[in-house]
Amino acid sequence: MKQRGTDYFNGQMFEEVNYTAAELTKMNTQGKPDPSAMSNLEHRISLRHLRLIDVIEREGSLVRAAERLNMTQSAVTKALQEVEALIGVALFRRTSRGAVATACGQMLVGHARGILTQLRRVSRDLDEWREGHGSVAIGTLPSAAGGLLPQAVARVIGANPALRVSISEGQHEWLTTLLRRGELDLVVGRLPPGGVPVDIEQKVLGPDRAQLVVRASHPLLQMASPSLADMKRWPWILPPVNASLRRQIDSAFEAAELEPPVPHVESMSFLSNRTLLLAADFITIWPHHLADVEAGSGLVVALPIELPDTERPIGVWWRAESGLSPSAGLIVQALAAC
């Protein structure tokens, strides 16, 4: 295993450094790197340098980067000047608001993060090998948090009791950011419209749609065939206006030539929304996987109203470059089987 980790470090990681050097050399814009400074870059730039530019870009300030790295500001400044001298071009602009990455700096930061992510993966693989277990960090959108993902995790842990799983719930953009940073191994949820980014690989698991949900004692359930128009008189809990599910429910009302509901509560918190739903005659919207699980408790009911505008595929995605670890692969297999 030690040899596998060493090969991975010397091969894939330093191929990334070589690629970074090649891209920098090709740059043909104002402030382009000095090709002579790029000679044998892979032998002179260190992981300490890569960590430095990563933290400076994240913090947006040399002062905060120094605090994060437990260094003095002068030491951070000197180290940054060293990297810039190696490359022959400025990586950050010093402004009144802090340090802002140049075009070249942004490109190098992306490669640095890829290398650091791979190194963390090597470290994790070695630790798991020594301790005799695997681990996987999963991000989930609400569409998968209620039923699909827990079923898959329970199935995998049942067959692999030593597996360690961590789950973080959030929205698509933030979870994908964590994925790109290497803090997550995969993300599960409704797939957004549009093409797949070049650095992401995804697998479609099946269709998903939204359902309107009320508590089991809601007066609407006394109606034989409630319609969207009948919903207008009741208070709503909806996602914020920038959420895709909110835009979809608004479109459903507009397609029925109705004004979209104005929510009394805007919230992405499932626990808060569920508690409010059970406490009063609210109407809310949940992905059907979640609605089906909650309806099984008998406390809530999914209204028999079709919302075709809310149908989206549900899937799982991960970093294309690093691929899936064996443990993450088991989760993906279980998700596909659910």
CSV table of C-alpha atoms in Angstrom, one decimal:
chain,number,residue,atom,x,y,z
A,1,MET,CA,0.0,0.0,0.0
A,2,LYS,CA,2.9,2.3,0.8
A,3,GLN,CA,4.2,1.8,-2.7
A,4,ARG,CA,0.8,2.5,-4.2
A,5,GLY,CA,0.6,5.8,-2.4
A,6,THR,CA,4.2,6.7,-3.5
A,7,ASP,CA,3.4,5.9,-7.1
A,8,TYR,CA,0.2,7.9,-7.0
A,9,PHE,CA,2.1,10.9,-5.5
A,10,ASN,CA,5.0,10.7,-7.9
A,11,GLY,CA,2.9,9.9,-10.9
A,12,GLN,CA,-0.5,11.6,-11.0
A,13,MET,CA,0.3,14.5,-8.7
A,14,PHE,CA,3.5,15.5,-10.5
A,15,GLU,CA,1.9,15.0,-13.9
A,16,GLU,CA,-0.5,17.7,-12.6
A,17,VAL,CA,2.5,20.0,-11.8
A,18,ASN,CA,4.0,19.3,-15.3
A,19,TYR,CA,0.7,20.2,-16.8
A,20,THR,CA,0.5,23.4,-14.8
A,21,ALA,CA,4.0,24.4,-16.0
A,22,ALA,CA,3.0,23.7,-19.6
A,23,GLU,CA,-0.1,25.8,-19.4
A,24,LEU,CA,1.8,28.7,-17.8
A,25,THR,CA,4.4,28.6,-20.6
A,26,LYS,CA,1.7,28.7,-23.3
A,27,MET,CA,0.1,31.9,-21.9
A,28,ASN,CA,0.2,34.6,-24.5
A,29,THR,CA,-1.3,37.6,-22.7
A,30,GLN,CA,0.1,40.7,-21.1
A,31,GLY,CA,2.0,39.7,-18.0
A,32,LYS,CA,2.8,36.3,-19.5
A,33,PRO,CA,5.3,34.1,-17.6
A,34,ASP,CA,9.0,34.2,-18.5
A,35,PRO,CA,9.6,30.8,-20.3
A,36,SER,CA,13.1,30.8,-18.9
A,37,ALA,CA,11.7,30.9,-15.4
A,38,MET,CA,9.5,27.9,-16.1
A,39,SER,CA,12.4,25.5,-16.9
A,40,ASN,CA,12.2,22.5,-14.6
A,41,LEU,CA,9.4,24.1,-12.6
A,42,GLU,CA,8.3,20.7,-11.2
A,43,HIS,CA,11.7,20.4,-9.5
A,44,ARG,CA,11.5,23.8,-7.8
A,45,ILE,CA,7.9,24.5,-6.9
A,46,SER,CA,6.9,22.8,-3.7
A,47,LEU,CA,3.7,21.7,-2.0
A,48,ARG,CA,4.3,24.5,0.5
A,49,HIS,CA,4.1,27.0,-2.4
A,50,LEU,CA,0.9,25.4,-3.6
A,51,ARG,CA,-0.7,25.4,-0.2
A,52,LEU,CA,0.3,29.1,0.2
A,53,ILE,CA,-1.4,30.3,-3.0
A,54,ASP,CA,-4.5,28.2,-2.3
A,55,VAL,CA,-4.9,29.8,1.2
A,56,ILE,CA,-4.2,33.4,-0.1
A,57,GLU,CA,-6.9,33.0,-2.7
A,58,ARG,CA,-9.4,31.5,-0.2
A,59,GLU,CA,-8.8,34.2,2.4
A,60,GLY,CA,-8.4,37.1,-0.1
A,61,SER,CA,-5.8,38.7,2.2
A,62,LEU,CA,-2.2,38.1,3.1
A,63,VAL,CA,-3.0,39.0,6.7
A,64,ARG,CA,-5.7,36.4,7.0
A,65,ALA,CA,-3.6,33.9,5.1
A,66,ALA,CA,-0.8,34.4,7.6
A,67,GLU,CA,-3.2,33.7,10.4
A,68,ARG,CA,-4.6,30.6,8.7
A,69,LEU,CA,-1.0,29.2,8.1
A,70,ASN,CA,0.3,30.3,11.5
A,71,MET,CA,3.0,32.4,9.8
A,72,THR,CA,3.9,36.1,10.0
A,73,GLN,CA,2.7,38.4,7.3
A,74,SER,CA,6.2,39.1,6.2
A,75,ALA,CA,6.9,35.4,5.8
A,76,VAL,CA,3.8,35.0,3.7
A,77,THR,CA,4.8,37.9,1.5
A,78,LYS,CA,8.3,36.6,1.1
A,79,ALA,CA,7.0,33.1,0.2
A,80,LEU,CA,4.6,34.6,-2.4
A,81,GLN,CA,7.4,36.6,-3.9
A,82,GLU,CA,9.4,33.4,-4.2
A,83,VAL,CA,6.7,31.6,-6.1
A,84,GLU,CA,6.1,34.6,-8.4
A,85,ALA,CA,9.9,34.7,-9.1
A,86,LEU,CA,9.9,31.0,-9.9
A,87,ILE,CA,7.1,31.5,-12.4
A,88,GLY,CA,8.0,35.0,-13.7
A,89,VAL,CA,4.6,36.6,-13.4
A,90,ALA,CA,2.5,38.2,-10.6
A,91,LEU,CA,-0.1,35.8,-9.2
A,92,PHE,CA,-2.0,38.3,-7.0
A,93,ARG,CA,-2.9,41.9,-7.3
A,94,ARG,CA,-2.6,43.8,-4.0
A,95,THR,CA,-5.6,46.1,-3.7
A,96,SER,CA,-7.3,48.1,-0.9
A,97,ARG,CA,-9.7,45.2,-0.4
A,98,GLY,CA,-7.0,42.5,-0.2
A,99,ALA,CA,-5.2,40.1,-2.5
A,100,VAL,CA,-7.0,39.3,-5.8
A,101,ALA,CA,-5.7,36.5,-8.1
A,102,THR,CA,-4.6,37.5,-11.6
A,103,ALA,CA,-5.7,35.4,-14.5
A,104,CYS,CA,-2.5,33.4,-14.2
A,105,GLY,CA,-3.0,33.1,-10.5
A,106,GLN,CA,-6.5,31.8,-10.9
A,107,MET,CA,-5.3,29.1,-13.2
A,108,LEU,CA,-2.5,28.1,-10.9
A,109,VAL,CA,-4.8,28.0,-7.9
A,110,GLY,CA,-7.0,25.6,-9.7
A,111,HIS,CA,-4.1,23.2,-10.4
A,112,ALA,CA,-2.8,23.7,-6.8
A,113,ARG,CA,-6.1,22.6,-5.4
A,114,GLY,CA,-6.2,19.5,-7.6
A,115,ILE,CA,-2.7,18.5,-6.4
A,116,LEU,CA,-3.6,19.1,-2.7
A,117,THR,CA,-6.8,17.2,-3.1
A,118,GLN,CA,-5.0,14.2,-4.5
A,119,LEU,CA,-2.4,14.4,-1.6
A,120,ARG,CA,-5.2,14.4,1.0
A,121,ARG,CA,-6.7,11.4,-0.8
A,122,VAL,CA,-3.4,9.6,-0.6
A,123,SER,CA,-3.2,10.3,3.1
A,124,ARG,CA,-6.7,9.2,3.7
A,125,ASP,CA,-6.2,6.0,1.7
A,126,LEU,CA,-3.1,5.2,3.7
A,127,ASP,CA,-4.9,5.8,7.1
A,128,GLU,CA,-7.8,3.6,6.0
A,129,TRP,CA,-5.4,0.9,4.9
A,130,ARG,CA,-3.6,1.0,8.3
A,131,GLU,CA,-6.9,1.0,10.3
A,132,GLY,CA,-8.6,-1.6,8.1
A,133,HIS,CA,-11.7,0.5,7.1
A,134,GLY,CA,-12.9,2.8,4.4
A,135,SER,CA,-14.6,6.2,4.5
A,136,VAL,CA,-16.7,8.3,2.2
A,137,ALA,CA,-17.9,11.9,2.5
A,138,ILE,CA,-21.3,12.6,0.9
A,139,GLY,CA,-23.1,15.8,0.1
A,140,THR,CA,-26.9,15.6,-0.3
A,141,LEU,CA,-29.6,17.9,-1.6
A,142,PRO,CA,-33.0,17.6,0.2
A,143,SER,CA,-34.3,15.6,-2.8
A,144,ALA,CA,-32.1,12.7,-1.7
A,145,ALA,CA,-31.8,13.2,2.0
A,146,GLY,CA,-35.1,11.8,3.1
A,147,GLY,CA,-35.2,8.4,1.4
A,148,LEU,CA,-32.8,7.5,-1.4
A,149,LEU,CA,-29.5,8.2,0.3
A,150,PRO,CA,-30.3,6.7,3.7
A,151,GLN,CA,-31.5,3.5,2.0
A,152,ALA,CA,-28.2,3.3,0.0
A,153,VAL,CA,-26.0,4.0,3.1
A,154,ALA,CA,-27.8,1.5,5.2
A,155,ARG,CA,-27.4,-1.2,2.5
A,156,VAL,CA,-23.7,-0.5,2.1
A,157,ILE,CA,-22.9,-0.3,5.9
A,158,GLY,CA,-24.9,-3.5,6.4
A,159,ALA,CA,-22.5,-5.3,4.1
A,160,ASN,CA,-19.4,-3.3,5.2
A,161,PRO,CA,-19.7,-2.6,9.0
A,162,ALA,CA,-16.3,-0.9,9.2
A,163,LEU,CA,-17.2,1.8,6.6
A,164,ARG,CA,-17.3,5.3,8.0
A,165,VAL,CA,-19.8,7.7,6.3
A,166,SER,CA,-20.2,11.4,6.7
A,167,ILE,CA,-23.1,13.3,5.2
A,168,SER,CA,-23.5,17.0,4.7
A,169,GLU,CA,-26.8,18.5,3.5
A,170,GLY,CA,-26.9,21.7,1.5
A,171,GLN,CA,-27.7,23.3,-1.9
A,172,HIS,CA,-26.2,22.4,-5.3
A,173,GLU,CA,-23.8,25.2,-5.7
A,174,TRP,CA,-22.2,25.0,-2.3
A,175,LEU,CA,-22.0,21.2,-2.2
A,176,THR,CA,-20.3,21.2,-5.7
A,177,THR,CA,-17.8,23.7,-4.4
A,178,LEU,CA,-17.0,21.4,-1.5
A,179,LEU,CA,-16.7,18.6,-4.0
A,180,ARG,CA,-14.2,20.5,-6.1
A,181,ARG,CA,-12.2,21.3,-3.1
A,182,GLY,CA,-11.9,17.6,-2.2
A,183,GLU,CA,-13.9,17.9,1.0
A,184,LEU,CA,-16.7,15.6,-0.4
A,185,ASP,CA,-16.3,12.4,-2.5
A,186,LEU,CA,-19.7,12.7,-4.2
A,187,VAL,CA,-23.0,14.6,-4.2
A,188,VAL,CA,-26.5,13.2,-4.5
A,189,GLY,CA,-29.6,15.1,-5.5
A,190,ARG,CA,-31.7,16.7,-8.3
A,191,LEU,CA,-29.5,17.4,-11.3
A,192,PRO,CA,-29.6,21.0,-12.6
A,193,PRO,CA,-30.6,21.8,-16.2
A,194,GLY,CA,-27.8,22.4,-18.6
A,195,GLY,CA,-24.7,20.5,-19.6
A,196,VAL,CA,-22.3,18.7,-17.3
A,197,PRO,CA,-19.1,20.7,-16.3
A,198,VAL,CA,-15.9,19.3,-17.8
A,199,ASP,CA,-14.5,18.6,-14.3
A,200,ILE,CA,-17.6,16.7,-13.1
A,201,GLU,CA,-18.8,13.2,-13.9
A,202,GLN,CA,-22.4,12.2,-13.1
A,203,LYS,CA,-24.8,9.3,-13.2
A,204,VAL,CA,-28.5,9.7,-13.6
A,205,LEU,CA,-30.4,7.6,-11.1
A,206,GLY,CA,-34.0,8.2,-12.2
A,207,PRO,CA,-36.8,10.9,-12.5
A,208,ASP,CA,-37.8,13.1,-9.6
A,209,ARG,CA,-40.7,15.5,-9.2
A,210,ALA,CA,-42.0,17.8,-6.5
A,211,GLN,CA,-45.2,17.2,-4.5
A,212,LEU,CA,-47.4,19.6,-2.5
A,213,VAL,CA,-47.6,18.4,1.2
A,214,VAL,CA,-49.9,19.3,4.1
A,215,ARG,CA,-50.4,17.8,7.6
A,216,ALA,CA,-52.8,15.0,7.9
A,217,SER,CA,-55.5,17.1,9.5
A,218,HIS,CA,-55.4,19.9,6.9
A,219,PRO,CA,-58.9,21.1,5.7
A,220,LEU,CA,-57.8,20.8,2.1
A,221,LEU,CA,-58.1,17.0,2.5
A,222,GLN,CA,-61.8,17.3,3.0
A,223,MET,CA,-62.1,18.4,-0.7
A,224,ALA,CA,-62.7,15.7,-3.3
A,225,SER,CA,-60.4,17.2,-5.9
A,226,PRO,CA,-58.4,20.2,-4.7
A,227,SER,CA,-56.8,22.4,-7.4
A,228,LEU,CA,-54.0,24.9,-7.4
A,229,ALA,CA,-56.6,27.7,-7.2
A,230,ASP,CA,-57.8,26.2,-3.9
A,231,MET,CA,-54.3,26.5,-2.5
A,232,LYS,CA,-54.3,30.3,-2.6
A,233,ARG,CA,-56.1,30.8,0.6
A,234,TRP,CA,-53.7,28.9,2.8
A,235,PRO,CA,-50.3,29.9,4.1
A,236,TRP,CA,-47.2,28.6,2.3
A,237,ILE,CA,-43.7,27.5,3.2
A,238,LEU,CA,-41.5,27.8,0.1
A,239,PRO,CA,-37.8,27.8,-0.7
A,240,PRO,CA,-36.1,31.2,-1.3
A,241,VAL,CA,-36.7,32.9,-4.7
A,242,ASN,CA,-33.2,31.9,-5.9
A,243,ALA,CA,-33.9,28.2,-5.4
A,244,SER,CA,-34.7,26.1,-8.5
A,245,LEU,CA,-37.6,24.4,-6.8
A,246,ARG,CA,-39.2,27.8,-6.1
A,247,ARG,CA,-38.9,28.8,-9.7
A,248,GLN,CA,-40.5,25.5,-10.7
A,249,ILE,CA,-43.6,25.9,-8.4
A,250,ASP,CA,-44.0,29.5,-9.6
A,251,SER,CA,-44.0,28.2,-13.2
A,252,ALA,CA,-46.6,25.6,-12.3
A,253,PHE,CA,-49.0,28.3,-11.1
A,254,GLU,CA,-48.2,30.6,-14.1
A,255,ALA,CA,-49.0,27.7,-16.4
A,256,ALA,CA,-52.4,27.4,-14.7
A,257,GLU,CA,-52.8,31.2,-15.3
A,258,LEU,CA,-52.6,31.8,-11.5
A,259,GLU,CA,-50.4,34.2,-9.6
A,260,PRO,CA,-47.7,32.2,-7.7
A,261,PRO,CA,-48.3,32.0,-3.9
A,262,VAL,CA,-46.5,34.5,-1.7
A,263,PRO,CA,-45.0,32.5,1.1
A,264,HIS,CA,-45.4,33.3,4.8
A,265,VAL,CA,-42.2,31.5,5.4
A,266,GLU,CA,-39.1,31.1,3.1
A,267,SER,CA,-36.9,28.3,4.3
A,268,MET,CA,-34.5,25.6,3.1
A,269,SER,CA,-34.5,23.9,6.5
A,270,PHE,CA,-36.3,20.6,6.3
A,271,LEU,CA,-36.5,20.2,10.1
A,272,SER,CA,-38.0,23.7,10.6
A,273,ASN,CA,-40.4,23.3,7.6
A,274,ARG,CA,-41.6,19.9,8.9
A,275,THR,CA,-42.2,21.3,12.4
A,276,LEU,CA,-44.2,24.3,11.0
A,277,LEU,CA,-46.1,22.0,8.7
A,278,LEU,CA,-47.2,19.8,11.6
A,279,ALA,CA,-48.1,22.8,13.8
A,280,ALA,CA,-50.5,24.7,11.4
A,281,ASP,CA,-52.3,24.5,8.1
A,282,PHE,CA,-49.3,25.3,5.9
A,283,ILE,CA,-48.7,24.0,2.4
A,284,THR,CA,-45.2,23.2,1.3
A,285,ILE,CA,-43.4,21.5,-1.5
A,286,TRP,CA,-41.0,18.6,-1.2
A,287,PRO,CA,-39.2,16.3,-3.6
A,288,HIS,CA,-41.4,13.2,-4.0
A,289,HIS,CA,-38.8,10.8,-2.5
A,290,LEU,CA,-38.9,12.9,0.7
A,291,ALA,CA,-42.7,13.3,0.5
A,292,ASP,CA,-43.2,9.5,0.2
A,293,VAL,CA,-41.1,8.7,3.2
A,294,GLU,CA,-42.8,11.3,5.4
A,295,ALA,CA,-46.3,10.3,4.2
A,296,GLY,CA,-45.4,6.8,5.5
A,297,SER,CA,-45.5,8.2,9.0
A,298,GLY,CA,-49.1,9.1,8.7
A,299,LEU,CA,-48.4,12.7,9.9
A,300,VAL,CA,-48.4,14.3,6.4
A,301,VAL,CA,-50.2,13.8,3.2
A,302,ALA,CA,-49.0,14.5,-0.4
A,303,LEU,CA,-51.8,16.3,-2.3
A,304,PRO,CA,-53.0,14.6,-5.5
A,305,ILE,CA,-51.9,17.4,-7.8
A,306,GLU,CA,-49.5,16.8,-10.6
A,307,LEU,CA,-46.7,19.3,-11.1
A,308,PRO,CA,-45.1,18.3,-14.4
A,309,ASP,CA,-43.0,21.5,-14.5
A,310,THR,CA,-41.1,20.3,-11.5
A,311,GLU,CA,-39.8,17.0,-12.9
A,312,ARG,CA,-36.1,16.7,-13.0
A,313,PRO,CA,-33.6,13.8,-13.0
A,314,ILE,CA,-32.1,12.8,-9.7
A,315,GLY,CA,-28.5,11.7,-9.8
A,316,VAL,CA,-25.0,11.5,-8.3
A,317,TRP,CA,-21.9,13.4,-9.3
A,318,TRP,CA,-18.2,13.4,-8.4
A,319,ARG,CA,-14.9,14.8,-9.6
A,320,ALA,CA,-14.0,13.5,-13.0
A,321,GLU,CA,-10.2,13.8,-12.5
A,322,SER,CA,-9.9,11.8,-9.3
A,323,GLY,CA,-12.7,9.4,-9.9
A,324,LEU,CA,-14.4,7.3,-7.2
A,325,SER,CA,-12.7,5.7,-4.3
A,326,PRO,CA,-13.7,2.0,-3.7
A,327,SER,CA,-15.9,3.2,-0.8
A,328,ALA,CA,-17.6,5.9,-2.8
A,329,GLY,CA,-18.1,3.4,-5.6
A,330,LEU,CA,-20.1,1.1,-3.2
A,331,ILE,CA,-22.4,4.1,-2.4
A,332,VAL,CA,-23.0,4.8,-6.1
A,333,GLN,CA,-23.8,1.2,-6.8
A,334,ALA,CA,-26.3,1.1,-3.9
A,335,LEU,CA,-27.9,4.3,-5.0
A,336,ALA,CA,-28.4,2.9,-8.5
A,337,ALA,CA,-30.0,-0.2,-7.0
A,338,CYS,CA,-32.5,1.7,-4.8
